[in-house]
Every structure is written in C-alpha cells, then in structure tokens.
Tab-separated table of C-alpha atoms in Angstrom:
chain	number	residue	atom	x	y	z
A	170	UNK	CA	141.343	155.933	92.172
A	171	UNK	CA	138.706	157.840	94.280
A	172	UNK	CA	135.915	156.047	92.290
A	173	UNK	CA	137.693	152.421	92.821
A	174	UNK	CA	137.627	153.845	96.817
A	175	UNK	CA	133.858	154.743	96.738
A	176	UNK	CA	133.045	151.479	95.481
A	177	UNK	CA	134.881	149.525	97.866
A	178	UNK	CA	132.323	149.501	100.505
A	179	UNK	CA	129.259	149.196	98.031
A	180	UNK	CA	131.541	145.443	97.331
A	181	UNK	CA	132.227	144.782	100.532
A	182	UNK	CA	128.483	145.015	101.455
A	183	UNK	CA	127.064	143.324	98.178
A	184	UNK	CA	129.742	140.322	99.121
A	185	UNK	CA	128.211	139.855	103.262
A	186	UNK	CA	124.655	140.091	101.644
A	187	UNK	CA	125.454	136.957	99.541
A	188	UNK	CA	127.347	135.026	101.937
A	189	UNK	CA	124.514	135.597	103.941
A	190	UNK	CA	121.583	134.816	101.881
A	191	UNK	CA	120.056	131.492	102.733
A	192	UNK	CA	117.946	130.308	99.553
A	193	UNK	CA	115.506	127.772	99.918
A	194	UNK	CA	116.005	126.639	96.543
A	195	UNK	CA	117.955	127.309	92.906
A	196	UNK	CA	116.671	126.199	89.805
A	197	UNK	CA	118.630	124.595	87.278
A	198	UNK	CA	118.239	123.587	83.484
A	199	UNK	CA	119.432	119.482	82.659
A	200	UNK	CA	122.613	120.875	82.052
A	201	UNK	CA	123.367	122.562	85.190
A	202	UNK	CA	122.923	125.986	83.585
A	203	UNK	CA	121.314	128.326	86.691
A	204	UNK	CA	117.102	129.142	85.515
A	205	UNK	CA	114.675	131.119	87.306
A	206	UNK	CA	111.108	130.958	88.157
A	207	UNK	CA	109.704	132.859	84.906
A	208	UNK	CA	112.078	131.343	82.410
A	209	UNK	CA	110.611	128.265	83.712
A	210	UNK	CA	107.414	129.384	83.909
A	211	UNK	CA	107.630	130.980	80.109
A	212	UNK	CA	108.849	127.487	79.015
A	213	UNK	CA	106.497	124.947	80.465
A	214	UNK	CA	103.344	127.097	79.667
A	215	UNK	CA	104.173	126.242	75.713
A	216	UNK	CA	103.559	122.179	76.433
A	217	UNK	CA	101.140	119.675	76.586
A	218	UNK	CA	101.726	117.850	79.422
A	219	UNK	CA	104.097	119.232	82.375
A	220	UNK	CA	105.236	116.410	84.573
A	221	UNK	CA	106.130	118.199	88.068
A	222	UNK	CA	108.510	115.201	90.467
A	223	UNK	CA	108.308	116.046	93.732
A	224	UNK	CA	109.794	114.742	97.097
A	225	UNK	CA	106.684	113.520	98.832
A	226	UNK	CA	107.717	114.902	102.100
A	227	UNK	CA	109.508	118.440	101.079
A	228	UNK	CA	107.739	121.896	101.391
A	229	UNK	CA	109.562	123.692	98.631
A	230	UNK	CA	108.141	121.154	96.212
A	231	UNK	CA	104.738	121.458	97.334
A	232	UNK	CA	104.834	125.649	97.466
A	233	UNK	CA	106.278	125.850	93.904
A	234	UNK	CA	103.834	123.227	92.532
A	235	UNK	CA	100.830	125.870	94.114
A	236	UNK	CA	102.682	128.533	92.674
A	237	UNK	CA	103.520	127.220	89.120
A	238	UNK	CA	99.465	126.174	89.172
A	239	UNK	CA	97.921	129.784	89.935
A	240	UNK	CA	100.981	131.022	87.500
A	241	UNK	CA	99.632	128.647	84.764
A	242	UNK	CA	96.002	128.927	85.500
A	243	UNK	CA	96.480	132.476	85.025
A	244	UNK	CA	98.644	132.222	81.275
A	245	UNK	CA	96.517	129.043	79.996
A	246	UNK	CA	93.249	131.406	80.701
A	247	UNK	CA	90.911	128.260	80.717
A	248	UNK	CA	92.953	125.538	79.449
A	249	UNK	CA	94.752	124.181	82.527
A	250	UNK	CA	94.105	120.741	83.699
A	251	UNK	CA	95.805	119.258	86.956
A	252	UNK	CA	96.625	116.097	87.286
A	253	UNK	CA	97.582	113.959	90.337
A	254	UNK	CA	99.737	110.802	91.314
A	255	UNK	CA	98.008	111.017	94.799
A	256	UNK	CA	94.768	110.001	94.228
A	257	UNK	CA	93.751	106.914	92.096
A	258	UNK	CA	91.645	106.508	89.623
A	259	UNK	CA	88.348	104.788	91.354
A	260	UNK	CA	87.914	107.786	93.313
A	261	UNK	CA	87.942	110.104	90.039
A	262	UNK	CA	83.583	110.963	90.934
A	263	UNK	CA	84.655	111.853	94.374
A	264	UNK	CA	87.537	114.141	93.231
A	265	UNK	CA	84.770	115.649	90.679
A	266	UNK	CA	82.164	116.163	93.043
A	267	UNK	CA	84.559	117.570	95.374
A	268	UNK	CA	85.702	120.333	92.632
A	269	UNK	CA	82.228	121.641	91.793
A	270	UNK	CA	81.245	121.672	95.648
A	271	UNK	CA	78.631	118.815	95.646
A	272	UNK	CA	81.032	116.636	98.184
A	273	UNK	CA	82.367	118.734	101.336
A	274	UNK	CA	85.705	118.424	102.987
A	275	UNK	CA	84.619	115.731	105.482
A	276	UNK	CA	82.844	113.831	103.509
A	277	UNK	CA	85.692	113.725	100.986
A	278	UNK	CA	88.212	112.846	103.245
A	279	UNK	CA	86.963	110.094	104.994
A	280	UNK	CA	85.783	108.524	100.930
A	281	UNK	CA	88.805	109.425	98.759
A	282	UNK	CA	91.774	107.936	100.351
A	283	UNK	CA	94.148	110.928	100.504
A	284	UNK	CA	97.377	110.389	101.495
A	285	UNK	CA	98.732	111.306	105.174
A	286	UNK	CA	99.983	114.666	103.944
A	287	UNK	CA	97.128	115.631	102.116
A	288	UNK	CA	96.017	118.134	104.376
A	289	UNK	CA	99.406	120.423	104.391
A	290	UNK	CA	100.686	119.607	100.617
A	291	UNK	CA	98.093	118.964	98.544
A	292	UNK	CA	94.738	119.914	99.680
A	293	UNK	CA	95.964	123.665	98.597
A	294	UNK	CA	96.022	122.665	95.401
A	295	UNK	CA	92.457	121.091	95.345
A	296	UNK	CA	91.492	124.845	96.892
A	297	UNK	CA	93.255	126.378	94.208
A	298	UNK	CA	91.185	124.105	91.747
A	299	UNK	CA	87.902	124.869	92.902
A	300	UNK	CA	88.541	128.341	93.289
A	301	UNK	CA	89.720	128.902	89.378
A	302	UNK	CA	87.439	125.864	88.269
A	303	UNK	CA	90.215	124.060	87.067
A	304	UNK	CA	89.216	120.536	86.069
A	305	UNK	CA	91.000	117.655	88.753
A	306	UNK	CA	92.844	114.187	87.092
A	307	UNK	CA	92.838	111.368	89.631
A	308	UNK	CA	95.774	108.937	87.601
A	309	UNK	CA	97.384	106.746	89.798
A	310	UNK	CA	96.514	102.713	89.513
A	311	UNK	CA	94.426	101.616	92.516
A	312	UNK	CA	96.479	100.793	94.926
A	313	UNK	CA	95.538	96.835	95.730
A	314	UNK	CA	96.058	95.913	91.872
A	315	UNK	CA	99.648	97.184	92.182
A	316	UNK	CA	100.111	95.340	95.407
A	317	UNK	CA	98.141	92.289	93.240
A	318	UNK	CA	101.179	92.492	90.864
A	319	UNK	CA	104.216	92.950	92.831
A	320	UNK	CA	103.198	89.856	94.380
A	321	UNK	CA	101.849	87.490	91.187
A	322	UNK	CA	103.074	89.602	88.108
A	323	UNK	CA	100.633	91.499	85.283
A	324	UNK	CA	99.618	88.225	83.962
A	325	UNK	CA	97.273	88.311	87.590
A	326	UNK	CA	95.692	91.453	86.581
A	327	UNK	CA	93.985	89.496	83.210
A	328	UNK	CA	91.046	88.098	85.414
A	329	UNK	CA	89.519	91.264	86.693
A	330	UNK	CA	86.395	92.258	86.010
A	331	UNK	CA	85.667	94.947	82.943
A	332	UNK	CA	84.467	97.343	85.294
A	333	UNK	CA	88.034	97.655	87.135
A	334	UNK	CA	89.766	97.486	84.048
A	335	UNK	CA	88.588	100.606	83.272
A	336	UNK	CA	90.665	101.804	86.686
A	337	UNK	CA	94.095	100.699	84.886
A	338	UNK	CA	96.012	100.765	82.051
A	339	UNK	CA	94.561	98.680	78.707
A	340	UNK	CA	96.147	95.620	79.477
A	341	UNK	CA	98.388	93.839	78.223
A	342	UNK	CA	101.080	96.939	79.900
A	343	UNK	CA	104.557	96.493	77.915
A	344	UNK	CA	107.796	96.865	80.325
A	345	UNK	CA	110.922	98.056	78.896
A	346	UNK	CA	113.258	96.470	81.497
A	347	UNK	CA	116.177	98.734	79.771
A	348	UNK	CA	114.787	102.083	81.351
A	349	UNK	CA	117.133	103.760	83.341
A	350	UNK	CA	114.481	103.733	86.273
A	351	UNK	CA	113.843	100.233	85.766
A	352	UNK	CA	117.069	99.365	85.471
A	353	UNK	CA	117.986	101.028	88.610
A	354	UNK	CA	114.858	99.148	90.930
A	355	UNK	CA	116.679	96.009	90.160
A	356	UNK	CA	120.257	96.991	90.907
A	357	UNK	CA	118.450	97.957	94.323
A	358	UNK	CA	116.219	95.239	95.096
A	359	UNK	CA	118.843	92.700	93.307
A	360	UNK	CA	117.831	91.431	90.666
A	361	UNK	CA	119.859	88.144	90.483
A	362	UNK	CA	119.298	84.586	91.066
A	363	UNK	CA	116.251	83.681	93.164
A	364	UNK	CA	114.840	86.925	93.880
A	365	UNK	CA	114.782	88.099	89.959
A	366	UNK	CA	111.023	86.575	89.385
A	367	UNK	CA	110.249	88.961	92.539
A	368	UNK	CA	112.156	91.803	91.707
A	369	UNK	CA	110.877	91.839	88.012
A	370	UNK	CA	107.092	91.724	89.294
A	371	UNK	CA	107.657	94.522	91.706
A	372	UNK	CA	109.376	96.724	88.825
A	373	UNK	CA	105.510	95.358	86.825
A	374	UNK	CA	104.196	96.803	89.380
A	375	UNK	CA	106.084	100.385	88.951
A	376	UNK	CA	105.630	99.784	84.942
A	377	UNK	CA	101.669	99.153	86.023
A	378	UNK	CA	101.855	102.613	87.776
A	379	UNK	CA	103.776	104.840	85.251
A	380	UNK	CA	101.431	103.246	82.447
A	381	UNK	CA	98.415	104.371	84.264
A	382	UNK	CA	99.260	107.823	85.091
A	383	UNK	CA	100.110	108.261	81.533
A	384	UNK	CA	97.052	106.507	80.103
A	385	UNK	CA	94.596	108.966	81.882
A	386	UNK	CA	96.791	112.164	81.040
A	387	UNK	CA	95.988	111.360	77.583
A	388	UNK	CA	92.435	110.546	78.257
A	389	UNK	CA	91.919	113.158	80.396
A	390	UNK	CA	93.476	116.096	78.384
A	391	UNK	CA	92.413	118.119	75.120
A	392	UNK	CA	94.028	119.515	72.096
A	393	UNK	CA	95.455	122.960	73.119
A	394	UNK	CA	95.045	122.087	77.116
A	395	UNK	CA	98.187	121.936	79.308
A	396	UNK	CA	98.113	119.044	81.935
A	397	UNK	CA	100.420	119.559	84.629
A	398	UNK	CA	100.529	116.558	86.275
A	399	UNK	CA	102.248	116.122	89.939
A	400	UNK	CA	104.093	112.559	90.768
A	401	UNK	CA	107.192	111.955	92.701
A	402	UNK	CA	110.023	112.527	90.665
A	403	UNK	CA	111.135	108.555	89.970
A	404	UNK	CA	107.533	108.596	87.922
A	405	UNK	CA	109.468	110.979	85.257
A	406	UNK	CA	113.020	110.942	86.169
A	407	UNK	CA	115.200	110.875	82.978
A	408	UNK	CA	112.545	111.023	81.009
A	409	UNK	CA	111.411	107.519	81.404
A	410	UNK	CA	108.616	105.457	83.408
A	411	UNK	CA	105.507	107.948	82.584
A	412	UNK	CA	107.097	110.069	79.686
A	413	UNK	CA	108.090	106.520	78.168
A	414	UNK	CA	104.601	105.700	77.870
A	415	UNK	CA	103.226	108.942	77.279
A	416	UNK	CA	105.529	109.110	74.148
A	417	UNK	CA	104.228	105.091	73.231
A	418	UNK	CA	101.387	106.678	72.563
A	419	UNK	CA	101.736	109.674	71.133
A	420	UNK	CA	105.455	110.844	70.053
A	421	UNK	CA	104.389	114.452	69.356
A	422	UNK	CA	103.066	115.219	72.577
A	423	UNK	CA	105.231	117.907	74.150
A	424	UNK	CA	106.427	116.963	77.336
A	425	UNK	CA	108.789	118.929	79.641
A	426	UNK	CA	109.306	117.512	83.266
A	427	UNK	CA	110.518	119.027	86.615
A	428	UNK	CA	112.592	117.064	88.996
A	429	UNK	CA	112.859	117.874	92.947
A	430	UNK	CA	116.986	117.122	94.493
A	431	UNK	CA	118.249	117.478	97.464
A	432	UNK	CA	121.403	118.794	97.854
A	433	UNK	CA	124.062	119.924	100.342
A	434	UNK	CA	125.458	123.016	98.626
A	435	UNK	CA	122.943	124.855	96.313
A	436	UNK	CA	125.589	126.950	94.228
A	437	UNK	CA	125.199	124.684	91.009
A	438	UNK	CA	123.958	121.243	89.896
A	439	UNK	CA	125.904	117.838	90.953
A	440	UNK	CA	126.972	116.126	88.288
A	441	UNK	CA	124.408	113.185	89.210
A	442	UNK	CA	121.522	115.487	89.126
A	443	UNK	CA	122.347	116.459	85.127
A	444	UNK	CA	119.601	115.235	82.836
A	445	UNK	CA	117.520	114.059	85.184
A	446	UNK	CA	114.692	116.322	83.984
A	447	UNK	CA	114.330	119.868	81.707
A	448	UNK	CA	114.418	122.077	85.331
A	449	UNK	CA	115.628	120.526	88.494
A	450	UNK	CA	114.467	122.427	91.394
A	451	UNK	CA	117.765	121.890	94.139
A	452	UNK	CA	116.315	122.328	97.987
A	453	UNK	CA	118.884	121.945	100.965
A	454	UNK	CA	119.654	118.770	102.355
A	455	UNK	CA	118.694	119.619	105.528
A	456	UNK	CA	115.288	121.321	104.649
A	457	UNK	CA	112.674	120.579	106.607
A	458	UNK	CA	109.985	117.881	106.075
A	459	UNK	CA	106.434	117.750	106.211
A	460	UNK	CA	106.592	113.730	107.316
C-alpha cells in the first residue's frame, strides 16, 4: 500500500508530461503500427531506391529528409546518391558543377530554375551534398514538355528533337489508367463526357512525370548504391506512379517509400492514411508552412 502511495505522484506527473507534450510529428508503419526514427532509419538503409513524399510546403518534411540524408550518408559510407523531383533533368551539368564547386550560389540560382522554396527546404540538402560529396540526381521531366502534353497528349512529344529526348522518358511512356493515383486525377478533374480527352492528357502528363523520375533513378544509380530520391508524396503514394515504373523495369529493385500526412490528432494513423506508403510521417494539421 505505501509503495502504490509513493508511486502515485511519479503517475500523476508522468500523465501532465504527456498531455503536455506537443510532437511535431509520429511515425507510423502502412499499417498504423507506431515506428520511430531508427527503426526507420535501420529499414530504409537495406534498399535500393528510397522514395521520400513530401508536402512541398511543410517543414517537418524537409528537416527529416536532411536528417534521414546525413543519417544515410553516414551508414551507406560512400554509396548514397540523392535524387530530386525539384530540379529537371536539362539542368543535370548545372546541378553537377554546382556539387563539385565549379558553379557558385548565384550563378546557380539565377541558371537552374529552383523552385520558390529552394532557398529554406532544399538548398540544405544541396549543402549537405557538397559537404559529404554525395553525387546530385536532377529527375523531373522539363517542365514545358509536360505542359506540351497536358495540352496535346504524348503522341506531341514524338517530334522533338533527339537531343531533348534524352531529357525524358524513352518514348513511347505506357499509362496504366487503373493506378490508384491515376484513377483518383480523373475522379477530380472529371473524367466524363467532354472533358475525358483533357483529363486523360493531363493524367499523360503526370504518367510523363512519374516515368521520368523513375527512368533516371535507374540510370543514375549503381549496384549496391542507395538512391533516396525526394518527390511529393502523390509521385509514390500507394506504391504507384514512380514505383510502378520503377518496378516496369526492374521487379527486383527494392523499393521502400515514405509518405508525408497531415493530420488533426497525431495519436495513431487514420484509416485513410493506411497503405499509403511503408512509413508515413503524420505532422499536425495546423503546422506551419514554408509557402
């Protein structure tokens, strides 16, 4: 009885320390079982290809991914590539020069096209690269051939020259309209009656994207390398769009993907957030934005 008396307070406190802890994230398997940072960590270092989905705009997301890259530079000792959605693949000699110091931060700036938050959420990362001469992937399509094709379909892609073929995917890209992701663009965009030539070119035009992300991950990595590539999450969500093609080519690559939620309460997965990736990484609802 005294002991049960004694440990009444230790309770008491342990119980206002939790209600009072504000996390700025949880991590959670596809199944909704709670992970932690070095489980996660443990896991993804044993693939080939680590396909991080972000939330353009969310801080967490950005600090893990510079996290989880020093973490992995650090256990693949050498054999860590990073690969990025945010800068497409014509300015791959600029992202190179860049890394090995031949190109300075102004001049690769105003060349490279980096996105509005570049300077907060991803230029860190391009630090971190130099720094631990990790090699840089530029992936992403060229922006004005996906705009070519949300607007005239693939088929308008087939009179470029051979030089800027060599930006994209080998063409002809296949699109599975049955992906979930797919599937889900034309629900939105409605997919019905006289819009559905329009809405099928602009979900070419996310099939042109995924397919060329995954294309140079497999060009762009060697055996025993882990690429840990960063896209926003619809890119790998479910394990479709870039994993789909990624596993076209090659269906022994390993591939484990990370997914970024929001969420009002953080104290386990919502049910629509299950098997949406191998770790979902749950931020607040209300976190705050970097755009």
């Amino acid at each position: 009885m005294i002991r049960k008396l004694f440990l009444l307070p230790f309770l008491f406190a342990l119980l206002s320390f939790t209600a009072a802890d504000r996390p700025a994230y949880r991590l959670f398997t596809a199944v909704g079982k709670s992970a932690d940072y070095d489980q996660m960590l443990k896991e993804l270092a044993q693939a080939d290809v680590v396909l991080f989905g972000e939330q353009h705009n969310d801080p967490i997301a950005h600090w893990l991914e510079l996290q989880l890259a020093k973490d992995l530079a650090q256990r693949k000792a050498g054999q860590l590539v990073l690969g990025m959605e945010m800068f497409e693949r014509d300015v791959q000699p600029l992202v190179e020069q860049y890394n090995v110091g031949e190109l300075d931060d102004k001049a690769f700036e105003e060349q490279s096209r980096p996105w509005p938050n570049y300077a907060t959420d991803y230029k860190p990362l391009l630090q971190l690269a130099k720094q631990q001469k990790l090699r840089v992937v530029s992936t992403n399509v060229p922006r004005r051939y996906a705009s070519q094709v949300a607007k005239g379909s693939l088929t308008s892609l087939d009179a470029l020259p051979t030089s800027e073929k060599a930006w994209i995917a080998p063409l002809p890209v296949t699109v599975d309209y049955e992906l979930p992701g797919y599937k889900n663009m034309q629900a939105m965009f409605g997919g019905d009656g006289a819009h559905g030539a329009g809405v099928q070119n602009i979900i070419q035009a996310q099939a042109l994207k995924d397919a060329t992300m995954a294309y140079f991950i497999r060009q762009s990595r060697q055996p025993g390398q882990l690429m840990l590539h960063f896209n926003g999450s619809y890119h790998s969500d479910n394990h479709d769009g870039i994993v789909w093609y990624l596993k076209q080519a090659d269906p022994k690559l390993k591939i484990l993907t990370v997914s970024t939620v929001a969420q009002e309460q953080l104290g386990k997965l919502d049910k629509e957030n299950e098997q949406k990736a191998d770790y979902v990484l749950v931020v607040p609802a209300d976190m705050t934005k970097t755009y």
